[in-house]
CSV table of N, CA and C in Angstrom, one decimal:
chain,number,residue,atom,x,y,z
A,635,MET,N,-97.0,48.6,-28.6
A,635,MET,CA,-96.2,48.1,-27.5
A,635,MET,C,-95.7,46.7,-27.8
A,636,LEU,N,-94.4,46.5,-27.5
A,636,LEU,CA,-93.8,45.2,-27.7
A,636,LEU,C,-93.7,44.5,-26.4
A,637,ARG,N,-94.2,43.2,-26.4
A,637,ARG,CA,-94.2,42.4,-25.2
A,637,ARG,C,-93.2,41.3,-25.4
A,638,CYS,N,-92.2,41.2,-24.5
A,638,CYS,CA,-91.2,40.1,-24.7
A,638,CYS,C,-91.5,39.1,-23.6
A,639,LEU,N,-91.6,37.8,-24.1
A,639,LEU,CA,-92.1,36.7,-23.2
A,639,LEU,C,-90.9,36.0,-22.6
A,640,ALA,N,-89.8,35.8,-23.3
A,640,ALA,CA,-88.7,35.1,-22.8
A,640,ALA,C,-87.4,35.5,-23.4
A,641,GLN,N,-86.3,35.3,-22.7
A,641,GLN,CA,-85.0,35.6,-23.3
A,641,GLN,C,-84.3,34.3,-23.5
A,642,GLY,N,-83.9,34.1,-24.8
A,642,GLY,CA,-83.2,32.9,-25.2
A,642,GLY,C,-81.8,33.2,-25.6
A,643,SER,N,-81.1,32.1,-26.1
A,643,SER,CA,-79.7,32.3,-26.6
A,643,SER,C,-79.7,33.1,-27.8
A,644,ILE,N,-80.7,33.1,-28.6
A,644,ILE,CA,-80.8,33.9,-29.9
A,644,ILE,C,-81.3,35.3,-29.6
A,645,GLY,N,-82.1,35.4,-28.7
A,645,GLY,CA,-82.7,36.7,-28.3
A,645,GLY,C,-84.1,36.5,-27.7
A,646,SER,N,-84.8,37.6,-27.5
A,646,SER,CA,-86.1,37.6,-26.9
A,646,SER,C,-87.2,37.1,-27.8
A,647,ILE,N,-88.1,36.4,-27.2
A,647,ILE,CA,-89.3,36.1,-27.9
A,647,ILE,C,-90.3,37.2,-27.6
A,648,CYS,N,-90.6,38.0,-28.6
A,648,CYS,CA,-91.5,39.1,-28.5
A,648,CYS,C,-92.7,39.1,-29.4
A,649,SER,N,-93.7,39.8,-29.0
A,649,SER,CA,-94.9,39.9,-29.8
A,649,SER,C,-95.4,41.3,-29.7
A,650,VAL,N,-96.2,41.7,-30.7
A,650,VAL,CA,-96.9,42.9,-30.7
A,650,VAL,C,-98.3,42.7,-30.5
A,651,PRO,N,-99.0,43.4,-29.7
A,651,PRO,CA,-100.4,43.1,-29.5
A,651,PRO,C,-101.2,43.3,-30.8
A,652,SER,N,-102.2,42.4,-31.0
A,652,SER,CA,-103.0,42.5,-32.2
A,652,SER,C,-103.7,43.8,-32.4
A,653,ALA,N,-104.1,44.1,-33.6
A,653,ALA,CA,-104.8,45.3,-33.8
A,653,ALA,C,-106.1,45.3,-33.0
A,654,ASN,N,-106.7,44.2,-32.8
A,654,ASN,CA,-108.0,44.1,-32.0
A,654,ASN,C,-107.7,44.5,-30.6
A,655,ALA,N,-106.6,44.0,-30.0
A,655,ALA,CA,-106.2,44.4,-28.7
A,655,ALA,C,-105.9,45.9,-28.5
A,656,ARG,N,-105.2,46.4,-29.5
A,656,ARG,CA,-104.8,47.8,-29.5
A,656,ARG,C,-106.0,48.7,-29.7
A,657,LEU,N,-107.0,48.3,-30.5
A,657,LEU,CA,-108.1,49.2,-30.9
A,657,LEU,C,-109.4,48.9,-30.1
A,658,GLY,N,-109.3,47.8,-29.3
A,658,GLY,CA,-110.5,47.4,-28.6
A,658,GLY,C,-111.6,46.9,-29.5
A,659,THR,N,-111.3,46.2,-30.6
A,659,THR,CA,-112.3,45.7,-31.5
A,659,THR,C,-112.2,44.2,-31.5
A,660,ALA,N,-112.5,43.6,-30.3
A,660,ALA,CA,-112.3,42.2,-30.1
A,660,ALA,C,-113.2,41.3,-31.1
A,661,GLY,N,-114.3,41.9,-31.6
A,661,GLY,CA,-115.2,41.1,-32.4
A,661,GLY,C,-114.7,41.0,-33.9
A,662,VAL,N,-113.7,41.8,-34.3
A,662,VAL,CA,-113.3,41.8,-35.6
A,662,VAL,C,-112.1,40.9,-35.8
A,663,SER,N,-112.1,39.9,-36.7
A,663,SER,CA,-111.0,39.0,-36.9
A,663,SER,C,-111.0,38.6,-38.4
A,664,LEU,N,-109.9,37.9,-38.8
A,664,LEU,CA,-109.9,37.4,-40.1
A,664,LEU,C,-111.1,36.4,-40.4
A,665,ARG,N,-111.3,35.6,-39.4
A,665,ARG,CA,-112.4,34.6,-39.5
A,665,ARG,C,-113.8,35.3,-39.5
A,666,SER,N,-114.0,36.3,-38.6
A,666,SER,CA,-115.3,36.9,-38.6
A,666,SER,C,-115.6,37.7,-39.8
A,667,LEU,N,-114.6,38.2,-40.5
A,667,LEU,CA,-114.8,38.9,-41.8
A,667,LEU,C,-114.7,38.0,-43.0
A,668,GLY,N,-114.4,36.7,-42.8
A,668,GLY,CA,-114.3,35.8,-43.9
A,668,GLY,C,-113.0,35.9,-44.7
A,669,ILE,N,-112.1,36.6,-44.2
A,669,ILE,CA,-110.8,36.8,-44.9
A,669,ILE,C,-110.0,35.6,-44.9
A,670,ASP,N,-110.1,34.7,-43.9
A,670,ASP,CA,-109.4,33.5,-43.8
A,670,ASP,C,-109.7,32.5,-44.9
A,671,ARG,N,-110.9,32.7,-45.6
A,671,ARG,CA,-111.3,31.9,-46.7
A,671,ARG,C,-110.8,32.4,-48.0
A,672,LEU,N,-110.2,33.5,-48.1
A,672,LEU,CA,-109.7,34.1,-49.3
A,672,LEU,C,-108.3,33.4,-49.7
A,673,GLY,N,-108.1,33.3,-51.0
A,673,GLY,CA,-106.8,32.8,-51.4
A,673,GLY,C,-105.7,33.9,-51.2
A,674,LEU,N,-104.5,33.5,-51.4
A,674,LEU,CA,-103.3,34.4,-51.2
A,674,LEU,C,-103.5,35.7,-52.1
A,675,GLU,N,-103.7,35.5,-53.4
A,675,GLU,CA,-103.9,36.7,-54.3
A,675,GLU,C,-105.0,37.6,-53.9
A,676,GLU,N,-106.1,37.0,-53.4
A,676,GLU,CA,-107.2,37.8,-53.0
A,676,GLU,C,-106.9,38.6,-51.7
A,677,ARG,N,-106.2,38.0,-50.8
A,677,ARG,CA,-105.8,38.7,-49.6
A,677,ARG,C,-104.8,39.8,-49.9
A,678,ILE,N,-103.9,39.6,-50.8
A,678,ILE,CA,-102.9,40.6,-51.2
A,678,ILE,C,-103.7,41.8,-51.8
A,679,ALA,N,-104.7,41.5,-52.7
A,679,ALA,CA,-105.5,42.5,-53.3
A,679,ALA,C,-106.3,43.3,-52.3
A,680,LEU,N,-106.8,42.6,-51.3
A,680,LEU,CA,-107.5,43.2,-50.2
A,680,LEU,C,-106.6,44.2,-49.4
A,681,VAL,N,-105.4,43.7,-49.1
A,681,VAL,CA,-104.5,44.5,-48.4
A,681,VAL,C,-104.2,45.8,-49.2
A,682,GLU,N,-104.0,45.7,-50.5
A,682,GLU,CA,-103.7,46.8,-51.3
A,682,GLU,C,-104.9,47.8,-51.3
A,683,GLU,N,-106.1,47.3,-51.3
A,683,GLU,CA,-107.3,48.2,-51.3
A,683,GLU,C,-107.4,48.9,-49.9
A,684,ILE,N,-107.1,48.1,-48.9
A,684,ILE,CA,-107.1,48.7,-47.5
A,684,ILE,C,-106.0,49.8,-47.4
A,685,TRP,N,-104.8,49.5,-47.9
A,685,TRP,CA,-103.7,50.5,-47.9
A,685,TRP,C,-104.1,51.7,-48.7
A,686,ASP,N,-104.7,51.5,-49.8
A,686,ASP,CA,-105.1,52.7,-50.7
A,686,ASP,C,-106.1,53.5,-49.9
A,687,SER,N,-107.0,52.9,-49.2
A,687,SER,CA,-108.0,53.7,-48.4
A,687,SER,C,-107.4,54.4,-47.3
A,688,ILE,N,-106.4,53.8,-46.7
A,688,ILE,CA,-105.7,54.5,-45.6
A,688,ILE,C,-104.9,55.7,-46.2
A,689,ALA,N,-104.2,55.5,-47.3
A,689,ALA,CA,-103.5,56.6,-48.0
A,689,ALA,C,-104.4,57.7,-48.3
A,690,ALA,N,-105.6,57.4,-48.8
A,690,ALA,CA,-106.6,58.5,-49.1
A,690,ALA,C,-107.0,59.3,-47.9
A,691,ASP,N,-106.9,58.7,-46.7
A,691,ASP,CA,-107.3,59.4,-45.5
A,691,ASP,C,-106.0,59.9,-44.7
A,692,SER,N,-104.9,59.9,-45.4
A,692,SER,CA,-103.6,60.2,-44.6
A,692,SER,C,-103.6,61.5,-44.0
A,693,ALA,N,-104.4,62.5,-44.5
A,693,ALA,CA,-104.4,63.8,-43.9
A,693,ALA,C,-105.1,63.8,-42.5
A,694,ALA,N,-105.9,62.7,-42.3
A,694,ALA,CA,-106.5,62.6,-41.0
A,694,ALA,C,-105.6,62.1,-39.9
A,695,VAL,N,-104.4,61.6,-40.3
A,695,VAL,CA,-103.4,61.1,-39.3
A,695,VAL,C,-102.5,62.3,-39.1
A,696,PRO,N,-102.6,62.9,-37.9
A,696,PRO,CA,-101.7,64.0,-37.6
A,696,PRO,C,-100.3,63.6,-37.3
A,697,LEU,N,-99.4,64.5,-37.7
A,697,LEU,CA,-97.9,64.3,-37.5
A,697,LEU,C,-97.7,64.7,-36.0
A,698,THR,N,-96.7,64.0,-35.4
A,698,THR,CA,-96.3,64.4,-34.1
A,698,THR,C,-95.4,65.7,-34.3
A,699,THR,N,-95.1,66.4,-33.3
A,699,THR,CA,-94.2,67.5,-33.4
A,699,THR,C,-92.8,67.1,-33.9
A,700,PRO,N,-92.2,66.0,-33.4
A,700,PRO,CA,-90.9,65.6,-33.9
A,700,PRO,C,-91.0,65.2,-35.4
A,701,GLN,N,-92.0,64.6,-35.8
A,701,GLN,CA,-92.2,64.3,-37.2
A,701,GLN,C,-92.3,65.5,-38.1
A,702,ARG,N,-93.1,66.5,-37.6
A,702,ARG,CA,-93.3,67.7,-38.3
A,702,ARG,C,-91.9,68.5,-38.4
A,703,ASP,N,-91.2,68.5,-37.3
A,703,ASP,CA,-89.9,69.2,-37.3
A,703,ASP,C,-88.9,68.5,-38.3
A,704,GLU,N,-88.9,67.2,-38.3
A,704,GLU,CA,-88.0,66.5,-39.2
A,704,GLU,C,-88.4,66.8,-40.7
A,705,LEU,N,-89.7,66.8,-41.0
A,705,LEU,CA,-90.2,67.1,-42.3
A,705,LEU,C,-89.8,68.5,-42.7
A,706,ASP,N,-90.0,69.4,-41.8
A,706,ASP,CA,-89.6,70.8,-42.1
A,706,ASP,C,-88.1,70.9,-42.3
A,707,ARG,N,-87.3,70.2,-41.5
A,707,ARG,CA,-85.8,70.2,-41.7
A,707,ARG,C,-85.4,69.7,-43.1
A,708,ARG,N,-86.1,68.6,-43.5
A,708,ARG,CA,-85.7,67.9,-44.8
A,708,ARG,C,-86.1,68.8,-45.9
A,709,LEU,N,-87.3,69.5,-45.8
A,709,LEU,CA,-87.8,70.4,-46.9
A,709,LEU,C,-86.8,71.6,-47.0
A,710,ALA,N,-86.4,72.1,-45.9
A,710,ALA,CA,-85.5,73.3,-45.9
A,710,ALA,C,-84.1,72.8,-46.5
A,711,ASP,N,-83.7,71.7,-46.1
A,711,ASP,CA,-82.4,71.2,-46.7
A,711,ASP,C,-82.5,71.0,-48.2
A,712,HIS,N,-83.6,70.5,-48.6
A,712,HIS,CA,-83.8,70.3,-50.1
A,712,HIS,C,-83.9,71.6,-50.8
A,713,ALA,N,-84.6,72.6,-50.2
A,713,ALA,CA,-84.7,73.9,-50.8
A,713,ALA,C,-83.3,74.6,-50.9
A,714,ALA,N,-82.5,74.4,-49.9
A,714,ALA,CA,-81.1,74.9,-49.9
A,714,ALA,C,-80.2,74.2,-50.8
A,715,HIS,N,-80.4,73.0,-51.1
A,715,HIS,CA,-79.5,72.2,-51.9
A,715,HIS,C,-80.3,71.3,-52.9
A,716,PRO,N,-81.0,72.0,-53.9
A,716,PRO,CA,-81.9,71.2,-54.8
A,716,PRO,C,-81.2,70.2,-55.7
A,717,ASN,N,-80.0,70.4,-55.9
A,717,ASN,CA,-79.3,69.5,-56.8
A,717,ASN,C,-78.6,68.3,-56.1
A,718,ASP,N,-78.6,68.3,-54.8
A,718,ASP,CA,-78.0,67.3,-53.9
A,718,ASP,C,-79.0,66.1,-53.8
A,719,VAL,N,-79.2,65.4,-54.9
A,719,VAL,CA,-80.1,64.3,-54.9
A,719,VAL,C,-79.5,63.1,-55.6
A,720,LEU,N,-80.1,62.0,-55.3
A,720,LEU,CA,-79.7,60.7,-56.0
A,720,LEU,C,-80.9,60.1,-56.7
A,721,SER,N,-80.7,59.6,-57.8
A,721,SER,CA,-81.7,58.9,-58.5
A,721,SER,C,-82.0,57.6,-57.8
A,722,TRP,N,-83.2,57.0,-58.1
A,722,TRP,CA,-83.5,55.7,-57.5
A,722,TRP,C,-82.5,54.6,-57.9
A,723,ASP,N,-82.0,54.6,-59.1
A,723,ASP,CA,-81.0,53.7,-59.6
A,723,ASP,C,-79.7,53.8,-58.8
A,724,GLU,N,-79.3,55.1,-58.5
A,724,GLU,CA,-78.1,55.3,-57.7
A,724,GLU,C,-78.3,54.8,-56.2
A,725,VAL,N,-79.5,55.0,-55.7
A,725,VAL,CA,-79.8,54.5,-54.3
A,725,VAL,C,-79.7,53.0,-54.3
A,726,LYS,N,-80.3,52.3,-55.3
A,726,LYS,CA,-80.2,50.8,-55.4
A,726,LYS,C,-78.8,50.3,-55.5
A,727,VAL,N,-78.0,50.9,-56.3
A,727,VAL,CA,-76.6,50.5,-56.4
A,727,VAL,C,-75.8,50.7,-55.1
A,728,SER,N,-76.1,51.8,-54.4
A,728,SER,CA,-75.4,52.1,-53.1
A,728,SER,C,-75.9,51.1,-52.1
A,729,LEU,N,-77.1,50.7,-52.1
A,729,LEU,CA,-77.6,49.7,-51.1
A,729,LEU,C,-77.0,48.3,-51.4
A,730,ASP,N,-77.0,48.0,-52.7
A,730,ASP,CA,-76.4,46.7,-53.1
A,730,ASP,C,-74.9,46.6,-52.6
A,731,GLU,N,-74.2,47.7,-52.8
A,731,GLU,CA,-72.8,47.8,-52.4
A,731,GLU,C,-72.6,47.6,-50.9
A,732,ARG,N,-73.5,48.3,-50.1
A,732,ARG,CA,-73.5,48.2,-48.7
A,732,ARG,C,-73.8,46.8,-48.2
A,733,LEU,N,-74.7,46.1,-48.8
A,733,LEU,CA,-75.2,44.8,-48.4
A,733,LEU,C,-74.1,43.7,-48.7
A,734,LYS,N,-73.3,44.0,-49.7
A,734,LYS,CA,-72.2,43.0,-50.1
A,734,LYS,C,-71.1,43.0,-49.1
A,735,LYS,N,-70.9,44.1,-48.3
A,735,LYS,CA,-69.8,44.2,-47.4
A,735,LYS,C,-70.0,43.2,-46.2
């Protein structure tokens, strides 16, 4: 949930509730876990480990009906047009061209 605190000339000042607030884990924080004492490289490595552990459990995160429908639509489109693809290099060139405009 996005909470907007004020409207300014540039836009709204908004914040997203912390994970602790969303999950009801008020006792867990960077400080309580000692993460605030880690260096930048150590924190990045920790984030990578956490992300890998989430990816390993990704089957436990159910898709919503709209997400499942979109996945099914994309798979059906790919099955119907298997050669209608772009390489990653082609995608990068296309993005670079769009961003230059």
